[in-house]
């Protein structure tokens, strides 16, 4: 099924709507009709892949909704407030059932997300509101092969994002508006406000992120410190958090029930505890926002608790496979994200090791003193952390281009504090909130959070704390995942062959070369690679988000400054004047690439360089031997990435990487024959 999902999202055009289902039906018929075992297994495999393809098509069809094609506004926008997140940079709201002045209802998105920085009424989920705002389409990737923000927004039902230019006005409030979802959002917002009111920043913001999933209030400096320490997973509610909640509820209920002798002797309190933990975890799922990653974590937790109820082994590869299948059916697009990949990589690796040592573990614990068992626990926690870090390393580097060198040490301290101090106090705070006594638990919870932040600060400030690597080819994580699965699922000597795909991935990654030249889709930012392989931006103040993404893709921090008019880089690979630049990607004396900012020099650069990047329209054409791109190409196909060698130029675009898909409605490319 996973392969079918990957193929669907890899395609550059939207396939025939019934393709996946048709292949699934044919494969099912073949599997039932043919008696040859090998052919039946082959048909079964094709059928599973077709099933993944089919559910991907279905999820895309269900998510389809109007998406803005261009920036509009300021316009008066009204609708139901569906979600609210408050942070230092403003309040971010999601509106549904919206109406936009001057926009046809058939072209109006189902949801929009707006950042409100002006004073006005306090947003309340479920209320009807109006606001004057500027909207634009969800952003495409910042470079070919980069993270697809537009696709994520498409599957969230968000067809426009923007910012307010006027205050928010609540027209009227209706507790029934939006149904139970907005009631839940109202509870989330109330809990978040009470946490932020009880604890000072950034402690309160981190506590809110752990309990309600609202991370918008976490200061960027704090979040960056946590990322550099390798502790960012603590703020993203996932399997760790739901597992801790389920474990705390399960153990608490069972311990209390065990104290009541008639109940403990006559009734299956272990199963009752599993049911109690399942209900409590579901409530935590709703409180945390029920995002797709959290839903995936809940499904895995529910399967484990269900296994306890029916007296099955809760930790087995079969249950992981069932959880993965359920997640892929519910949200196929989630397999492309880091949450799915990191979580299942860690779980599969841990269960593989657990299955290898499960028969020996009781013997290791037997006849040990308290100190010996404590040491064994610390050793087990260390091994667990090492395995999880190794299993997820490739995916972390591929998605985030950074690796926390001291993350293992930070996790060995921070995870136990979170598990045994922070989260239990947090759950107690939630239980005390109806009585107004939550501060009794939030204050000690804050002590634990402060300790975690101290660990993060100390770790992140250690020299060499972060290893940065350039982005790999988009298919490389698939190869790493295949090797990991081979290592973990096979038994005996066969599993050793799983190392080979991982080694191939490492070699390919080390040899991969990033683009020599990048030009943003709005022509406001450029980047070139000098002879030393360092990427430098034309501006470090303009288009800062795009620039940060490019630097992360290159695996580096801020590079050297762009040469001023009349100057050149030290290696002479880039010379600039008031009207543009000439770039020598193969070194001084090699072919030159013209970067034109003023149309007056267009003809000259087309004649003296092998390739031209024009930030203005070219018009009648350009005679450069290797071709040219202009402002219209950038508008049609987004950011361009270019690689140069002695044989010519390779051009990749965001539109080409995205394809013509429902979440990427690019204009048709220019017909070069006309």
XYZ file of C-alpha atoms in Angstrom:
674
model
C 0.000 0.000 0.000
C 2.836 2.367 0.831
C 4.331 1.953 -2.645
C 1.004 2.835 -4.296
C 0.715 6.016 -2.213
C 4.264 7.060 -3.083
C 3.657 6.465 -6.793
C 0.468 8.553 -6.729
C 2.146 11.561 -5.123
C 5.235 11.145 -7.325
C 3.234 11.558 -10.547
C 3.486 14.905 -12.324
C -0.083 14.793 -13.673
C -3.352 13.784 -12.059
C -4.179 10.225 -13.196
C -7.521 8.894 -14.423
C -9.851 8.969 -11.377
C -10.673 5.256 -11.512
C -7.155 3.976 -12.208
C -6.330 2.757 -8.704
C -9.707 1.119 -8.124
C -9.646 -0.576 -11.546
C -6.231 -2.130 -10.967
C -7.322 -3.197 -7.472
C -10.397 -4.998 -8.846
C -8.389 -6.749 -11.585
C -5.669 -7.801 -9.127
C -8.299 -9.149 -6.715
C -9.951 -11.216 -9.441
C -6.583 -12.608 -10.556
C -5.611 -13.415 -6.979
C -8.840 -15.371 -6.446
C -8.838 -17.119 -9.827
C -5.208 -18.242 -10.150
C -3.974 -21.216 -8.152
C -0.236 -20.725 -8.713
C 1.158 -19.483 -5.414
C 3.815 -17.197 -6.879
C 1.333 -15.476 -9.199
C -1.186 -15.085 -6.381
C 1.439 -13.422 -4.192
C 2.370 -11.123 -7.090
C -1.288 -10.241 -7.683
C -1.751 -9.610 -3.967
C 1.219 -7.233 -3.935
C -0.075 -5.351 -6.977
C -3.520 -5.196 -5.371
C -2.152 -3.698 -2.160
C -0.192 -1.105 -4.119
C -3.309 -0.317 -6.167
C -5.255 0.016 -2.907
C -2.798 2.663 -1.708
C -3.107 4.431 -5.050
C -6.911 4.305 -4.832
C -7.151 5.691 -1.280
C -4.794 8.501 -2.305
C -7.055 9.387 -5.198
C -10.090 9.266 -2.925
C -8.482 11.475 -0.275
C -7.571 14.041 -2.942
C -11.126 14.022 -4.266
C -12.578 14.498 -0.773
C -10.157 17.325 0.027
C -10.800 19.201 -3.222
C -11.973 22.764 -2.601
C -11.426 26.157 -4.247
C -7.941 27.626 -3.860
C -7.113 31.261 -4.538
C -5.211 31.722 -7.770
C -3.741 35.128 -6.953
C -3.381 37.635 -4.154
C -6.532 39.607 -3.357
C -7.374 42.380 -0.970
C -7.765 44.111 1.211
C -11.222 42.501 1.204
C -13.911 42.126 3.829
C -13.975 38.492 4.905
C -16.596 36.967 7.168
C -17.072 33.460 8.494
C -17.044 31.167 11.505
C -13.917 31.142 13.653
C -12.795 27.529 13.640
C -9.438 27.711 15.432
C -7.441 30.310 17.356
C -3.731 30.386 18.183
C -2.187 33.276 20.075
C 1.504 34.123 19.885
C 3.938 36.994 20.215
C 3.602 37.917 16.528
C -0.195 38.080 16.668
C -3.248 35.870 16.749
C -3.724 33.298 14.000
C -7.318 32.344 13.227
C -8.881 29.872 10.821
C -12.209 30.864 9.293
C -14.658 28.437 7.704
C -18.033 28.901 5.960
C -16.599 32.131 4.652
C -17.777 34.868 2.340
C -15.327 37.231 0.617
C -16.516 40.554 -0.738
C -16.405 40.620 -4.535
C -15.547 36.930 -4.893
C -17.920 34.428 -6.435
C -19.033 31.745 -3.921
C -17.911 29.047 -6.377
C -14.356 30.461 -6.174
C -14.373 31.029 -2.404
C -12.113 28.714 -0.383
C -13.646 26.521 2.274
C -11.160 27.722 4.887
C -8.665 30.570 5.185
C -5.980 31.285 7.775
C -5.379 34.897 8.804
C -2.855 36.480 11.170
C -4.439 39.288 13.201
C -2.082 41.869 14.692
C -4.499 44.773 15.159
C -6.707 45.402 18.177
C -10.302 44.233 18.033
C -12.666 41.751 19.583
C -11.168 38.691 21.208
C -11.598 35.765 18.780
C -13.750 32.950 20.138
C -14.113 29.610 18.312
C -17.651 29.165 17.031
C -18.285 32.907 16.669
C -19.237 34.614 13.411
C -16.655 37.273 12.638
C -15.644 39.744 9.943
C -12.274 41.252 9.176
C -10.518 43.272 6.492
C -7.571 41.224 5.231
C -5.221 40.482 2.364
C -5.228 36.894 1.121
C -2.969 34.940 -1.196
C -2.714 31.316 -2.298
C -0.874 28.870 -0.025
C 2.837 29.023 -0.778
C 4.405 26.534 -3.183
C 7.766 24.954 -2.294
C 10.592 27.469 -2.028
C 12.802 25.332 -4.262
C 12.260 22.321 -6.557
C 11.881 19.304 -4.308
C 11.375 21.362 -1.141
C 8.584 20.975 1.376
C 5.229 21.470 -0.333
C 3.294 23.963 1.807
C 0.526 24.164 -0.816
C -0.085 20.426 -0.651
C -0.299 20.471 3.136
C -2.784 23.352 3.020
C -4.822 21.577 0.324
C -5.350 18.516 2.503
C -6.146 20.764 5.479
C -8.869 22.407 3.399
C -7.151 25.817 3.523
C -7.437 27.667 0.219
C -5.964 31.010 1.253
C -3.618 32.520 3.827
C -3.034 36.134 4.701
C -2.952 38.922 7.225
C -5.433 41.389 8.629
C -5.263 45.111 7.887
C -8.092 45.972 10.251
C -9.503 44.867 13.609
C -11.525 41.703 14.078
C -15.243 42.188 14.683
C -17.408 39.504 16.259
C -20.826 39.767 14.638
C -22.500 37.282 16.982
C -21.672 34.153 18.890
C -23.443 30.823 18.575
C -22.320 27.890 20.691
C -23.832 25.527 18.134
C -21.995 27.052 15.174
C -19.624 24.500 13.741
C -20.951 21.756 16.024
C -18.857 19.892 18.539
C -15.583 20.734 16.768
C -15.827 24.405 17.594
C -16.892 23.524 21.134
C -13.670 21.518 21.441
C -11.683 24.415 19.973
C -13.255 26.707 22.539
C -12.165 24.378 25.332
C -8.652 24.206 23.847
C -8.414 27.977 23.713
C -9.697 28.363 27.278
C -7.199 25.782 28.567
C -4.385 27.477 26.655
C -5.286 30.912 28.023
C -5.371 29.581 31.591
C -1.970 27.934 31.175
C -0.435 31.089 29.690
C -1.975 33.095 32.515
C -0.566 30.820 35.211
C 3.011 30.463 33.955
C 5.446 33.068 32.689
C 6.861 32.803 29.161
C 8.445 30.795 27.719
C 7.520 28.165 30.324
C 3.797 28.707 29.863
C 4.056 28.538 26.082
C 5.870 25.201 26.278
C 3.288 23.885 28.768
C 0.489 24.899 26.394
C 2.263 23.168 23.511
C 2.507 19.952 25.552
C -1.112 19.951 26.732
C -3.102 21.573 23.917
C -0.740 21.342 20.962
C -0.746 25.125 20.420
C 2.896 25.963 19.689
C 2.293 29.372 18.148
C 3.064 31.133 21.438
C 6.499 29.512 21.844
C 9.114 32.232 21.128
C 11.171 31.532 18.028
C 14.428 31.805 20.019
C 13.205 29.163 22.482
C 12.020 26.894 19.689
C 15.363 27.234 17.892
C 17.221 26.353 21.109
C 15.080 23.239 21.533
C 15.655 22.247 17.887
C 19.428 22.681 18.183
C 19.395 20.426 21.247
C 17.513 17.671 19.406
C 14.447 18.024 21.634
C 11.952 19.423 19.119
C 10.015 16.156 19.222
C 8.984 16.996 22.777
C 6.908 19.949 21.515
C 5.227 18.049 18.685
C 2.480 15.956 20.268
C 3.076 12.462 18.952
C 3.408 8.871 20.054
C 5.643 9.816 22.977
C 3.040 12.116 24.520
C 0.024 9.911 23.896
C 1.997 6.926 25.139
C 2.882 8.788 28.338
C -0.736 9.836 28.858
C -2.002 6.304 28.237
C 0.635 4.803 30.547
C -0.102 7.283 33.339
C -3.852 6.677 33.140
C -3.430 2.913 32.843
C -1.063 2.624 35.807
C -3.074 5.027 37.976
C -6.386 3.273 37.383
C -4.909 -0.181 37.887
C -3.090 0.869 41.058
C -6.234 2.357 42.597
C -8.337 -0.659 41.582
C -5.734 -3.030 43.033
C -6.153 -1.351 46.421
C -9.815 -2.391 46.486
C -9.493 -6.102 47.249
C -12.980 -7.308 46.155
C -12.622 -5.518 42.817
C -9.049 -6.698 42.241
C -9.934 -10.339 42.920
C -13.186 -10.591 41.001
C -12.836 -8.317 37.989
C -10.318 -7.888 35.106
C -8.929 -4.593 36.316
C -6.127 -4.723 33.726
C -8.680 -4.607 30.905
C -10.668 -1.945 32.717
C -7.486 0.109 33.030
C -6.911 -0.237 29.283
C -10.441 1.029 28.571
C -9.969 3.945 30.977
C -6.630 4.815 29.368
C -8.178 4.624 25.897
C -10.988 7.031 26.810
C -8.580 9.431 28.514
C -6.163 9.326 25.584
C -9.012 10.079 23.183
C -9.890 13.154 25.253
C -6.233 14.217 25.120
C -6.310 13.695 21.339
C -9.194 16.154 21.034
C -7.601 18.633 23.435
C -4.313 18.580 21.516
C -5.997 19.509 18.235
C -6.344 16.061 16.639
C -3.818 16.834 13.902
C -2.964 14.048 11.469
C 0.286 13.128 13.303
C -1.613 13.009 16.594
C -4.339 10.878 15.032
C -1.661 8.477 13.848
C -0.189 8.309 17.334
C -3.639 7.714 18.830
C -4.322 4.872 16.407
C -1.084 3.162 17.429
C -1.835 3.716 21.119
C -5.403 2.440 20.688
C -4.148 -0.717 18.992
C -1.736 -1.366 21.871
C -4.499 -0.866 24.446
C -6.847 -3.002 22.366
C -4.275 -5.777 22.361
C -4.200 -5.616 26.167
C -8.002 -5.891 26.261
C -7.982 -9.068 24.151
C -4.873 -10.422 25.896
C -2.511 -10.211 22.945
C 1.094 -9.045 22.839
C 0.814 -5.246 22.531
C 4.291 -4.899 21.019
C 4.610 -6.773 17.744
C 5.327 -6.048 14.109
C 1.808 -7.187 13.173
C 0.247 -4.461 15.298
C 2.631 -1.872 13.826
C 1.597 -3.024 10.344
C -2.089 -2.708 11.265
C -1.503 0.791 12.657
C 0.376 1.810 9.508
C -2.405 0.494 7.269
C -5.066 2.370 9.241
C -3.074 5.619 9.072
C -2.452 5.225 5.340
C -6.137 4.643 4.674
C -7.235 7.644 6.769
C -4.543 10.098 5.615
C -2.393 8.782 2.728
C -0.571 12.108 2.354
C 0.857 11.714 5.864
C 3.401 9.150 4.608
C 5.253 12.015 2.885
C 5.743 13.919 6.128
C 8.452 13.576 8.758
C 6.017 12.646 11.536
C 4.916 9.383 9.894
C 8.417 8.447 8.804
C 10.152 9.251 12.095
C 7.511 7.615 14.269
C 7.268 4.337 12.396
C 11.035 4.143 11.858
C 11.618 4.453 15.603
C 8.809 2.055 16.556
C 9.840 -0.623 14.052
C 13.470 -0.472 15.152
C 12.575 -0.585 18.849
C 10.226 -3.549 18.430
C 12.842 -5.398 16.386
C 15.361 -4.987 19.208
C 12.711 -5.765 21.828
C 11.830 -9.025 20.082
C 15.524 -9.943 19.994
C 16.074 -9.475 23.748
C 12.620 -10.153 25.212
C 13.513 -13.705 26.286
C 16.664 -12.546 28.054
C 15.263 -9.475 29.788
C 13.566 -11.281 32.705
C 16.793 -13.137 33.450
C 18.725 -9.883 33.504
C 16.262 -8.397 36.023
C 16.036 -11.481 38.239
C 17.719 -11.394 41.636
C 19.007 -7.863 41.165
C 18.994 -5.283 43.918
C 17.147 -1.995 43.650
C 20.348 -0.275 42.536
C 20.949 -2.999 39.942
C 17.444 -2.657 38.546
C 17.806 1.118 38.461
C 21.070 0.750 36.538
C 19.369 -1.704 34.182
C 16.553 0.787 33.634
C 19.035 3.580 32.828
C 20.843 1.233 30.434
C 17.538 0.292 28.791
C 16.554 3.955 28.431
C 19.961 4.737 26.925
C 19.712 1.866 24.453
C 16.172 2.908 23.520
C 17.300 6.468 22.874
C 20.297 5.329 20.820
C 18.160 2.995 18.688
C 15.477 5.630 18.089
C 18.105 8.217 17.151
C 19.908 5.894 14.744
C 16.676 4.683 13.139
C 15.446 8.211 12.490
C 18.788 9.874 11.654
C 18.437 9.620 7.880
C 14.902 11.001 7.880
C 15.783 13.831 10.276
C 18.677 14.944 8.080
C 16.629 14.601 4.884
C 13.732 16.700 6.192
C 15.474 19.225 8.442
C 19.086 19.341 7.121
C 20.422 19.359 10.654
C 21.462 16.837 13.243
C 21.781 17.592 16.945
C 25.208 16.162 17.755
C 24.524 16.105 21.482
C 20.864 15.204 21.098
C 21.408 11.770 22.616
C 22.757 13.247 25.849
C 20.004 15.877 25.946
C 17.291 13.250 25.429
C 18.695 11.007 28.156
C 18.048 13.833 30.624
C 15.018 15.602 29.129
C 12.846 12.610 28.227
C 12.745 11.137 31.772
C 11.981 14.601 33.199
C 9.145 14.980 30.710
C 7.853 11.439 31.248
C 7.979 11.230 35.038
C 7.522 14.841 36.095
C 6.202 17.235 33.457
C 3.411 15.159 31.895
C 2.002 13.702 35.166
C 1.722 17.201 36.624
C 0.195 18.379 33.347
C -2.494 15.692 33.489
C -3.215 16.603 37.093
C -3.529 20.264 36.068
C -6.138 19.323 33.464
C -8.059 17.347 36.081
C -7.988 20.321 38.475
C -9.070 22.948 35.932
C -12.828 22.455 36.418
C -12.293 23.393 40.072
C -10.024 26.367 39.336
C -7.090 24.716 41.108
C -4.868 24.072 38.096
C -2.086 26.340 39.355
C -1.328 23.816 42.121
C -0.117 21.427 39.401
C 1.016 23.907 36.753
C 3.662 25.430 39.008
C 5.538 22.139 39.587
C 5.008 21.299 35.929
C 6.761 24.576 35.124
C 9.739 23.550 37.264
C 10.193 20.483 35.111
C 9.841 22.500 31.903
C 12.447 24.966 33.150
C 14.807 22.050 33.771
C 14.239 20.788 30.223
C 14.865 24.272 28.827
C 18.099 24.499 30.817
C 19.228 21.190 29.312
C 18.297 22.458 25.844
C 20.124 25.746 26.372
C 23.271 24.085 27.673
C 23.294 21.528 24.860
C 22.574 23.986 22.063
C 25.321 26.372 23.168
C 27.990 23.676 23.202
C 30.431 24.206 20.288
C 29.604 21.988 17.323
C 26.114 21.288 18.629
C 24.537 21.127 15.171
C 25.707 19.218 12.111
C 24.283 20.683 8.901
C 23.994 18.711 5.670
C 22.567 19.624 2.260
C 19.269 18.151 1.145
C 19.504 14.742 -0.538
C 17.668 13.710 -3.729
C 13.962 13.305 -2.990
C 14.058 9.525 -3.539
C 16.874 8.917 -1.066
C 14.683 8.623 2.085
C 12.773 5.836 0.303
C 16.026 3.923 -0.102
C 16.927 4.483 3.553
C 13.459 3.334 4.632
C 13.744 0.186 2.514
C 17.068 -0.672 4.125
C 15.673 -0.073 7.607
C 12.645 -2.278 6.939
C 14.885 -5.038 5.587
C 17.092 -4.873 8.677
C 14.170 -4.979 11.100
C 11.695 -7.349 9.453
C 13.959 -10.157 8.293
C 15.483 -12.597 10.749
C 18.785 -14.398 10.497
C 21.615 -13.515 8.144
C 19.310 -12.128 5.462
C 18.805 -8.968 7.489
C 22.450 -7.917 7.049
C 21.721 -7.044 3.413
C 19.609 -4.143 4.659
C 22.839 -2.276 5.330
C 23.550 -2.109 1.584
C 20.754 0.349 0.625
C 21.718 2.557 3.553
C 25.375 2.591 2.434
C 24.327 3.377 -1.144
C 22.198 6.242 0.165
C 25.143 7.625 2.151
C 27.438 7.499 -0.896
C 24.870 9.116 -3.199
C 24.128 11.775 -0.615
C 27.824 12.613 -0.190
C 28.221 13.021 -3.963
C 25.044 15.052 -4.501
C 25.616 18.632 -5.652
C 23.184 21.411 -4.917
C 22.104 23.945 -7.554
C 24.610 26.504 -8.789
C 21.987 29.219 -9.184
C 18.532 29.790 -7.683
C 15.956 32.416 -8.668
C 12.741 32.876 -6.706
C 9.377 32.796 -8.449
C 8.734 36.483 -7.749
C 12.235 37.448 -8.998
C 13.024 39.191 -5.715
C 15.742 36.828 -4.528
C 18.660 35.013 -6.146
C 21.458 32.795 -4.909
C 24.678 31.534 -6.489
C 27.263 28.988 -5.406
C 30.879 30.166 -5.348
C 33.961 28.111 -6.136
C 34.171 26.931 -2.523
C 30.641 25.502 -2.722
C 29.106 28.167 -0.477
C 25.673 29.520 -1.347
C 25.282 33.285 -1.111
C 22.047 35.241 -1.357
C 21.403 38.460 -3.226
C 19.747 39.782 -0.059
C 19.591 38.637 3.550
C 16.792 41.064 4.419
C 14.362 40.486 1.559
C 12.320 37.286 1.282
C 13.872 36.033 4.504
C 11.711 32.899 4.721
C 12.712 31.767 1.240
C 16.340 32.626 1.923
C 16.377 30.613 5.144
C 14.896 27.645 3.270
C 17.585 27.856 0.606
C 20.376 28.041 3.168
C 18.912 25.053 5.007
C 18.734 23.132 1.708
C 22.424 23.907 1.182
C 23.232 22.752 4.721
C 24.744 26.055 5.789
C 24.110 29.192 7.768
C 24.451 32.712 6.401
C 26.971 32.966 3.556
C 29.173 35.822 2.331
C 27.530 39.062 1.130
C 26.467 39.607 -2.476
C 28.991 41.874 -4.233
C 28.024 45.521 -4.510
C 27.907 47.205 -7.951
C 31.427 47.449 -9.335
C 32.695 44.685 -7.043
C 33.299 40.954 -7.401
C 33.652 37.958 -5.147
C 37.161 37.096 -4.057
C 37.188 34.080 -6.374
C 35.913 36.251 -9.260
C 32.968 33.875 -9.798
C 30.446 36.748 -9.659
C 30.797 40.332 -10.915
C 28.036 42.906 -10.590
C 27.150 46.409 -11.728
C 24.060 48.579 -11.468
C 22.264 46.701 -14.249
C 23.014 43.093 -13.342
C 25.717 40.488 -12.796
C 27.778 37.944 -14.680
C 28.211 34.597 -12.956
C 30.969 32.096 -13.791
C 29.733 28.754 -12.378
C 32.720 26.805 -13.727
C 35.308 29.297 -12.552
C 36.942 32.375 -14.037
C 37.569 31.861 -17.737
C 34.639 29.465 -18.098
C 31.269 30.229 -19.666
C 29.451 33.192 -18.200
C 25.816 33.398 -17.123
C 24.122 36.762 -17.420
C 21.847 37.931 -14.599
C 19.888 40.849 -16.035
C 18.045 43.362 -13.860
C 17.781 46.132 -16.434
C 16.309 45.463 -19.866
C 18.759 47.950 -21.425
C 21.594 45.399 -21.256
C 19.508 42.418 -22.291
C 20.739 42.265 -25.879
C 24.354 42.641 -24.761
C 24.174 39.830 -22.212
C 22.349 37.547 -24.636
C 25.259 37.992 -27.049
C 28.183 37.649 -24.630
C 26.995 34.929 -22.209
C 25.942 31.293 -22.704
C 22.803 31.553 -20.586
C 20.673 34.445 -19.388
C 18.545 34.828 -16.290
C 16.417 37.914 -16.873
C 14.417 39.420 -14.039
C 12.502 41.406 -16.656
C 10.524 40.084 -19.650
C 12.735 39.149 -22.590
C 10.201 39.838 -25.311
C 11.311 38.724 -28.780
C 13.793 36.159 -27.524
C 17.422 35.775 -26.596
C 20.249 34.293 -28.684
C 22.243 32.900 -25.726
C 23.592 29.442 -26.783
C 22.278 27.557 -23.728
C 18.979 29.430 -23.556
C 17.344 31.864 -21.163
C 14.634 32.300 -18.574
C 12.773 35.519 -17.898
C 10.244 37.059 -15.548
C 7.336 35.274 -17.248
C 9.027 31.869 -16.837
C 9.460 32.577 -13.151
C 5.796 33.545 -12.855
C 4.612 30.454 -14.727
C 6.816 27.859 -13.053
C 8.023 29.297 -9.758
C 11.512 29.114 -8.349
C 14.141 27.889 -10.839
C 17.199 25.851 -9.846
C 20.068 25.570 -12.343
C 23.097 23.292 -12.572
C 25.934 24.108 -14.999
C 28.681 21.945 -16.474
C 30.766 21.923 -19.634
C 27.930 20.342 -21.605
C 25.259 22.885 -20.803
C 22.653 23.628 -18.166
C 20.053 21.591 -16.290
C 16.984 23.556 -15.212
C 14.483 22.373 -12.614
C 11.420 24.322 -11.546
C 8.957 24.162 -8.679
C 6.106 23.676 -11.145
C 7.945 20.771 -12.750
C 8.633 19.176 -9.359
C 5.038 19.646 -8.178
C 3.447 18.708 -11.462
C -0.021 19.788 -12.557
C -1.897 18.515 -9.535
C -5.028 19.756 -7.711
C -2.874 21.454 -5.058
C -0.588 23.023 -7.692
C -2.695 24.746 -10.378
C 0.191 26.330 -12.266
C -0.344 28.237 -15.530
C 0.507 26.290 -18.663
C 4.218 26.497 -19.585
C 5.262 28.617 -22.521
C 5.165 26.899 -25.923
C 8.716 27.304 -27.228
C 7.620 26.380 -30.780
C 5.553 29.520 -31.165
